[in-house]
mmCIF file of C-alpha atoms (C1' of nucleotides) in Angstrom:
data_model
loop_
_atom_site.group_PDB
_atom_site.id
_atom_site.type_symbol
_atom_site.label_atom_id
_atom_site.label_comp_id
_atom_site.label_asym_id
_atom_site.label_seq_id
_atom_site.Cartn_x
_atom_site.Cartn_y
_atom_site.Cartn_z
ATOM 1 C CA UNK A 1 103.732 80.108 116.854
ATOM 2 C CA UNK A 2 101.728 81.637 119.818
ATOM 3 C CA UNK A 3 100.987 85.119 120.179
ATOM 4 C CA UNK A 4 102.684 87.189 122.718
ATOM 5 C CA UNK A 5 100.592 87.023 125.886
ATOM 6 C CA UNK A 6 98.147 89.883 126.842
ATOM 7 C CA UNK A 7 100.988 90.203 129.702
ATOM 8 C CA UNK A 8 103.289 91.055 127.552
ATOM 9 C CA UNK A 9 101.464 94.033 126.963
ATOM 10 C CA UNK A 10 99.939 95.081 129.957
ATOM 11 C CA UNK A 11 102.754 97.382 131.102
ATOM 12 C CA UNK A 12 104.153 101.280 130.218
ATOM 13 C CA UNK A 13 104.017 101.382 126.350
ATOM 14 C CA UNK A 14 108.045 102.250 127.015
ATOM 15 C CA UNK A 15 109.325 98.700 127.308
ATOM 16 C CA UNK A 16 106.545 97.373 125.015
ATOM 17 C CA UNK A 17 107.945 99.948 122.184
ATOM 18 C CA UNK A 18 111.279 98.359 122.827
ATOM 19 C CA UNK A 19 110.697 94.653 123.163
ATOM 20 C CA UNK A 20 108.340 94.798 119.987
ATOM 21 C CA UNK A 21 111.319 95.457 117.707
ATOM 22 C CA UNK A 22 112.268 92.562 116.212
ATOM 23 C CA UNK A 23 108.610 90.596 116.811
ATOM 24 C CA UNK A 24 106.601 89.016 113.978
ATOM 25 C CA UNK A 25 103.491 90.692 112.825
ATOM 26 C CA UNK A 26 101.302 88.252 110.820
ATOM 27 C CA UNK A 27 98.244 89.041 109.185
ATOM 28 C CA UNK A 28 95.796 86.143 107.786
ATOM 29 C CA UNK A 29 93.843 87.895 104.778
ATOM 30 C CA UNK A 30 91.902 85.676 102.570
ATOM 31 C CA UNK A 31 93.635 82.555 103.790
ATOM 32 C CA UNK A 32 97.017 83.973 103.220
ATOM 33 C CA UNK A 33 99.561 84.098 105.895
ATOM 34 C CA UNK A 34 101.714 87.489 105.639
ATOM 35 C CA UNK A 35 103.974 88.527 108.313
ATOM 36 C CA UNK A 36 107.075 90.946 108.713
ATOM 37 C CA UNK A 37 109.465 91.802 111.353
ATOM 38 C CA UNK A 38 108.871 94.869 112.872
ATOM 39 C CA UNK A 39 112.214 97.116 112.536
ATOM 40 C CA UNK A 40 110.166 101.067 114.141
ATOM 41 C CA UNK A 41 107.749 101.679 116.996
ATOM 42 C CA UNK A 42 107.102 104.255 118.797
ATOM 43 C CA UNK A 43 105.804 104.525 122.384
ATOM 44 C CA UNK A 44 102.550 107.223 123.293
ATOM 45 C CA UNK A 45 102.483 106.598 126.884
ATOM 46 C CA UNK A 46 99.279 108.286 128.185
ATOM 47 C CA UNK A 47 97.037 111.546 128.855
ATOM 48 C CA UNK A 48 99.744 113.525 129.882
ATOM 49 C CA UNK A 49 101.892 112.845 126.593
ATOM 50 C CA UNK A 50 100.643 115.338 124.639
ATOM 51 C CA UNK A 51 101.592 113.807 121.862
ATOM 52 C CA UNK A 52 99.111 111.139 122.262
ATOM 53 C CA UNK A 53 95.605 111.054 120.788
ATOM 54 C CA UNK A 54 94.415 110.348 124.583
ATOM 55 C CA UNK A 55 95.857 113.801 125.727
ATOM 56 C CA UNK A 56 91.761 114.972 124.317
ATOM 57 C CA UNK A 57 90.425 112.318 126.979
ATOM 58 C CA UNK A 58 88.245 109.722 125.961
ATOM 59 C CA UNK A 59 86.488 110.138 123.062
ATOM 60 C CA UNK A 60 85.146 107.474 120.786
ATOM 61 C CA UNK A 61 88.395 107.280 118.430
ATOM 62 C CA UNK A 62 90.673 107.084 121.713
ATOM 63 C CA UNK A 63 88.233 104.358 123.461
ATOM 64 C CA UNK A 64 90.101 101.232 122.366
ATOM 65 C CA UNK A 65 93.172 102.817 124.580
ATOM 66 C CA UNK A 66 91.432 102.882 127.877
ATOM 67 C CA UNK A 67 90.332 99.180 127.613
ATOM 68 C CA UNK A 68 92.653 95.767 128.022
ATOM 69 C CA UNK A 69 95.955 95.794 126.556
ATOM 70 C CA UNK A 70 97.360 94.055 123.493
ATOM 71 C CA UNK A 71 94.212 94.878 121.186
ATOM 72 C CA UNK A 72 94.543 97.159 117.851
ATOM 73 C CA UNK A 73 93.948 100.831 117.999
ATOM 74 C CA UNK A 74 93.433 101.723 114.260
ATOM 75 C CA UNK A 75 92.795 105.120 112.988
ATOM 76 C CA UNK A 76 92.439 107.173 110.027
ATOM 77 C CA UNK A 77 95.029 109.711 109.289
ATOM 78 C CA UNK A 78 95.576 112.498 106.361
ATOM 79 C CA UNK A 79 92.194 111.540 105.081
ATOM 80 C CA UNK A 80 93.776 108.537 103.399
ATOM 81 C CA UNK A 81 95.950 106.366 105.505
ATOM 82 C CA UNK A 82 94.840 103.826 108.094
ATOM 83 C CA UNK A 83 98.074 103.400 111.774
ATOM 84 C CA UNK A 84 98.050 100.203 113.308
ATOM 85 C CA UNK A 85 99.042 100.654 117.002
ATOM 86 C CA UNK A 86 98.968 98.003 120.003
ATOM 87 C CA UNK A 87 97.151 99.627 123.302
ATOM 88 C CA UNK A 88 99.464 98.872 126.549
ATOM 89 C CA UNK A 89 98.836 99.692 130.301
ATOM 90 C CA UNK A 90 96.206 98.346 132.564
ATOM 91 C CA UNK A 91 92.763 98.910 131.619
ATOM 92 C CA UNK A 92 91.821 102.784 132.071
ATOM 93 C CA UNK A 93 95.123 103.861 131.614
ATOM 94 C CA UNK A 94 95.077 104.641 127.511
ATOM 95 C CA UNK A 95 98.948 104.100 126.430
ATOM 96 C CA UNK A 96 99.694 102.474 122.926
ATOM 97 C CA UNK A 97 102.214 101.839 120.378
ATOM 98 C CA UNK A 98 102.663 102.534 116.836
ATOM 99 C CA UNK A 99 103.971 100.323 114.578
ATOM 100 C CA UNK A 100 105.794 102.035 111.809
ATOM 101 C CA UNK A 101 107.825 99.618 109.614
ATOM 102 C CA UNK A 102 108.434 95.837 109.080
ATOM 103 C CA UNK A 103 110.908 93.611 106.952
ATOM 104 C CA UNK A 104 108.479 91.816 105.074
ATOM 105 C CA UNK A 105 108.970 87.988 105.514
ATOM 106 C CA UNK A 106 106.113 86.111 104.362
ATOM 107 C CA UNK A 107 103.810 86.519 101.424
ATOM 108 C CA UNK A 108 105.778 89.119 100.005
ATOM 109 C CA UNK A 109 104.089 88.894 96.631
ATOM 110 C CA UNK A 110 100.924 89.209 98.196
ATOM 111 C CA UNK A 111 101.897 92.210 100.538
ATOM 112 C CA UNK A 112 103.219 93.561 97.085
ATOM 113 C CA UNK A 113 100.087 93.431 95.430
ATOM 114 C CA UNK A 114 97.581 94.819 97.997
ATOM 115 C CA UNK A 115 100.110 98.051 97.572
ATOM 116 C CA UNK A 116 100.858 98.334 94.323
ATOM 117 C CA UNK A 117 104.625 98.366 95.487
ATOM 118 C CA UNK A 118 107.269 96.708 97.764
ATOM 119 C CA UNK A 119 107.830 98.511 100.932
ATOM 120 C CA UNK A 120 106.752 98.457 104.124
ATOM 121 C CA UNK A 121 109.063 101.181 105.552
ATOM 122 C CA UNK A 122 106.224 103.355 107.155
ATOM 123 C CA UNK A 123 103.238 103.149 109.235
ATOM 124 C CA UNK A 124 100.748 103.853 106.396
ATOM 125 C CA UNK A 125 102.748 101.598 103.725
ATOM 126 C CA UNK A 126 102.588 98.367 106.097
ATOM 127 C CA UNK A 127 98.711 98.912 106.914
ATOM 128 C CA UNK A 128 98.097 98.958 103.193
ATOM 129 C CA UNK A 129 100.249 95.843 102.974
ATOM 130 C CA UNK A 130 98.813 93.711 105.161
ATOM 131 C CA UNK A 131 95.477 95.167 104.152
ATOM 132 C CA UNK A 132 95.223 96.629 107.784
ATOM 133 C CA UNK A 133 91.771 99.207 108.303
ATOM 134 C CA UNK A 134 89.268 100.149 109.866
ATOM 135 C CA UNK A 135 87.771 96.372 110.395
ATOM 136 C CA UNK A 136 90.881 95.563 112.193
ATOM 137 C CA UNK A 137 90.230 98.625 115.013
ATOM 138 C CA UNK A 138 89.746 96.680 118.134
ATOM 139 C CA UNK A 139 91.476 93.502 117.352
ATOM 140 C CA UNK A 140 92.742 91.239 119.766
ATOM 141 C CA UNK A 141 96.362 90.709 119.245
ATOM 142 C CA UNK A 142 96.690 88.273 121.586
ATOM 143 C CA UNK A 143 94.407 85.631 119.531
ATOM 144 C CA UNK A 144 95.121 84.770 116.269
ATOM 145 C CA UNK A 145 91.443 84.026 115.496
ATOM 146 C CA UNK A 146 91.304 87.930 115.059
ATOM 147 C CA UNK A 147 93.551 87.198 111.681
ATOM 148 C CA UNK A 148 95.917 89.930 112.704
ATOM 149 C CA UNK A 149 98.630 89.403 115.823
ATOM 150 C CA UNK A 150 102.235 90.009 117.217
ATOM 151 C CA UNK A 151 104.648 86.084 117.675
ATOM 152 C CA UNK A 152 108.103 86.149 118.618
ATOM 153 C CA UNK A 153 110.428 86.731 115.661
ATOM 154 C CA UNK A 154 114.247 87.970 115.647
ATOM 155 C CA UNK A 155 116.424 88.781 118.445
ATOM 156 C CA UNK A 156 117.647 92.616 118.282
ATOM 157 C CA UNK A 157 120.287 93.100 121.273
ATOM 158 C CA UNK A 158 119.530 96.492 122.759
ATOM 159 C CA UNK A 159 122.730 98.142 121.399
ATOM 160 C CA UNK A 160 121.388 97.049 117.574
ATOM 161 C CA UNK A 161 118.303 99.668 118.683
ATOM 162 C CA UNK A 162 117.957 103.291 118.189
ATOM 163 C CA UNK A 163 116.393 105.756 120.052
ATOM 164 C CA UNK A 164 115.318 109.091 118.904
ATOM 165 C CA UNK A 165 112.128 112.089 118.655
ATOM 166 C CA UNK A 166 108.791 110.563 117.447
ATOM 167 C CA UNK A 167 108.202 111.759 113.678
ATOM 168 C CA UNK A 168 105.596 114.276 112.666
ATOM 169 C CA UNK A 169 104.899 115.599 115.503
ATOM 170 C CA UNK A 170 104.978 119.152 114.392
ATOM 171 C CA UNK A 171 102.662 121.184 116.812
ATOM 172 C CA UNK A 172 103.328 119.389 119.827
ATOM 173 C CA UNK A 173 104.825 121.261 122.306
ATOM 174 C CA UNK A 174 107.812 120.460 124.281
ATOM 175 C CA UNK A 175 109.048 118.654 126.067
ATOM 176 C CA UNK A 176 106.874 115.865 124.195
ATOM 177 C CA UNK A 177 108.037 116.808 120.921
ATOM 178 C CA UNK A 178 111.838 115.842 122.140
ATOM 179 C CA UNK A 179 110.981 112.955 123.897
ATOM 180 C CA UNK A 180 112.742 109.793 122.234
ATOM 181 C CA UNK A 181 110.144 107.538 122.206
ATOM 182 C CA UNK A 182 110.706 106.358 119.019
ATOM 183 C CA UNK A 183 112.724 103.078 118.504
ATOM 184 C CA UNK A 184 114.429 101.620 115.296
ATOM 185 C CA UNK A 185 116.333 98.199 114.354
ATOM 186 C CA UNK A 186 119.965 99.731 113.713
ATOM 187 C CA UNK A 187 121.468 97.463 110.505
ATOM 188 C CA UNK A 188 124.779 98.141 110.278
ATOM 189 C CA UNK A 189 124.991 97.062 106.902
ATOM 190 C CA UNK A 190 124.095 93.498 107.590
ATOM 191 C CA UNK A 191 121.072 91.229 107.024
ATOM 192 C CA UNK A 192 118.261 89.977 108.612
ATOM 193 C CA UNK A 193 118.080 86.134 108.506
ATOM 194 C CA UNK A 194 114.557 85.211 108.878
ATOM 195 C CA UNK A 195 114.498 81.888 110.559
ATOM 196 C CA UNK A 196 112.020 80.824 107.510
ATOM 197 C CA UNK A 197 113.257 82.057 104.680
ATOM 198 C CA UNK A 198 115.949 84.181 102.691
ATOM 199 C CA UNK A 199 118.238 87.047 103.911
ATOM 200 C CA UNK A 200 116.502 90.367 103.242
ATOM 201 C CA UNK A 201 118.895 93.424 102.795
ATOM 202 C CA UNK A 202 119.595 96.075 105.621
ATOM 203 C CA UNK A 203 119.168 98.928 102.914
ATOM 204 C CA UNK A 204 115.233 98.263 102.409
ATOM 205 C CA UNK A 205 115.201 99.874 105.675
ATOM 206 C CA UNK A 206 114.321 103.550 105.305
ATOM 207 C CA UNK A 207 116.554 105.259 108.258
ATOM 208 C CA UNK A 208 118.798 102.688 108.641
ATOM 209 C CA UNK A 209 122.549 103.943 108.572
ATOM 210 C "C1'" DA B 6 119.494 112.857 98.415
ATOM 211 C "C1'" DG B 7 116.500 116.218 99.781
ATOM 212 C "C1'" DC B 8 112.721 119.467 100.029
ATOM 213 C "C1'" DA B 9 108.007 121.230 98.784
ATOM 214 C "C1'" DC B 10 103.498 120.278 97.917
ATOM 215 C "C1'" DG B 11 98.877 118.338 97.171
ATOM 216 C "C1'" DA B 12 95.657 114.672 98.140
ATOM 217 C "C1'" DT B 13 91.516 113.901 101.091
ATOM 218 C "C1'" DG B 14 88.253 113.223 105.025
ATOM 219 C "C1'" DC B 15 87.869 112.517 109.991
ATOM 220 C "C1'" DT B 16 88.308 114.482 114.808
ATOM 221 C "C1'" DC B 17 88.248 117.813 117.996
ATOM 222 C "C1'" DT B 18 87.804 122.989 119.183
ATOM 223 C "C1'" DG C 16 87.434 125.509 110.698
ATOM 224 C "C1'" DA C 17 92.105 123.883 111.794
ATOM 225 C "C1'" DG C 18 95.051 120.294 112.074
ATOM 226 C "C1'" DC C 19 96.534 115.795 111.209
ATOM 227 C "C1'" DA C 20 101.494 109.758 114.626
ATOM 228 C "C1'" DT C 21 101.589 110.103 105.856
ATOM 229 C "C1'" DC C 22 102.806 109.194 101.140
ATOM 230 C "C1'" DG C 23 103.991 109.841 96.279
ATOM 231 C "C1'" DT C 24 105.379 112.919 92.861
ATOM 232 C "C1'" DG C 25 108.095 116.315 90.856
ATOM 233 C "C1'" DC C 26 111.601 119.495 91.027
ATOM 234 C "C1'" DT C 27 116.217 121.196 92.656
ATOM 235 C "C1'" DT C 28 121.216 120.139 94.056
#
DNA sequence: AGCACGATGCTCT
DNA sequence: GAGCATCGTGCTT
């Protein structure tokens, strides 16, 4: 299936946070087609957010954000952990969004062994998965000769989506702290069906309720 | 089920 | 030098 168009992404990272839930991530890693649905994003919208790595201005970790939309931002966290986000906005405007859990779908096994575990219920856990670094900073999500990039995959009505505060943001003040920017794939209990393969179980979704 | 803590190195002040 | 868009372990209810 075709990538999501750089359109797609060339707007506030609001919408794109939204719209992204329930989209494919696939990953081609030494010939090996992986992919999940993503079930948590969350939006950092710009300078101003001071909650965003651009509030410092552009520096050369926050560059990737003030070029064209729908590439990778990747960076290095807690001196261990590589976040994959997706920049969004027009060029010059440095907006992006984090992608912070998936359903695993294809190449589980694989996904399973790059980790050492299972899950993929956080933004460090699916990075390690997919075998997601600092190579992949700058990515173009848009083609899928990059080997990393965003296809349409489930349909999440709106009301199936929770809102709430972006996690871990600890010293930021308010009202950015508060802001609920963060969006999650509500399960109710049910499944997801992928349309390739087996049901996968609501409850190996951290924070679903 | 939930909290506290340590790991570990880059980025910005 | 402080802080960090996290995770796994170990300990307490």
């Amino acid at each position: 299936m075709k990538p999501l168009p750089r359109d797609f992404y060339r707007r506030s990272a609001l919408p794109v946070a939204r719209e992204l839930i329930g989209a494919r991530l696939v990953r081609i890693h030494d010939g090996i087609r992986l992919s999940g649905f993503i079930t948590e994003t969350e939006a950092y919208v710009g300078e101003e957010d001071l909650g965003c790595h651009a509030k410092a201005g552009r520096t050369s970790r926050t560059a990737i954000m003030y070029g064209p939309p729908g590439h990778a931002y990747v960076y290095f966290t807690y001196g261990m952990h590589w976040l994959l986000n997706v920049v969004t906005g027009e060029v010059g405007s440095p907006a992006a969004v984090l992608i912070r859990a998936i359903v695993p779908d294809e190449g589980i096994e694989m996904m399973s062994e790059y980790r050492g575990r299972p899950d993929t219920d956080g933004p460090a856990k699916l990075t390690q998965a997919l075998a997601i670094g600092r190579a992949e900073n700058g990515a173009d999500l848009t083609r899928r000769s990059s080997g990393v990039w965003i296809e349409l995959g489930i349909t999440v009505p709106r009301r199936r989506i929770l809102t709430g505060p972006r996690i871990g943001l600890n010293t930021v003040p308010e009202p950015w702290k508060s802001k609920p920017w963060r969006f999650l794939a509500r399960l109710d209990g049910r499944t997801i069906v992928p349309t390739s393969g087996s049901a996968i179980p609501a409850r190996r979704l951290r924070g679903a309720p």
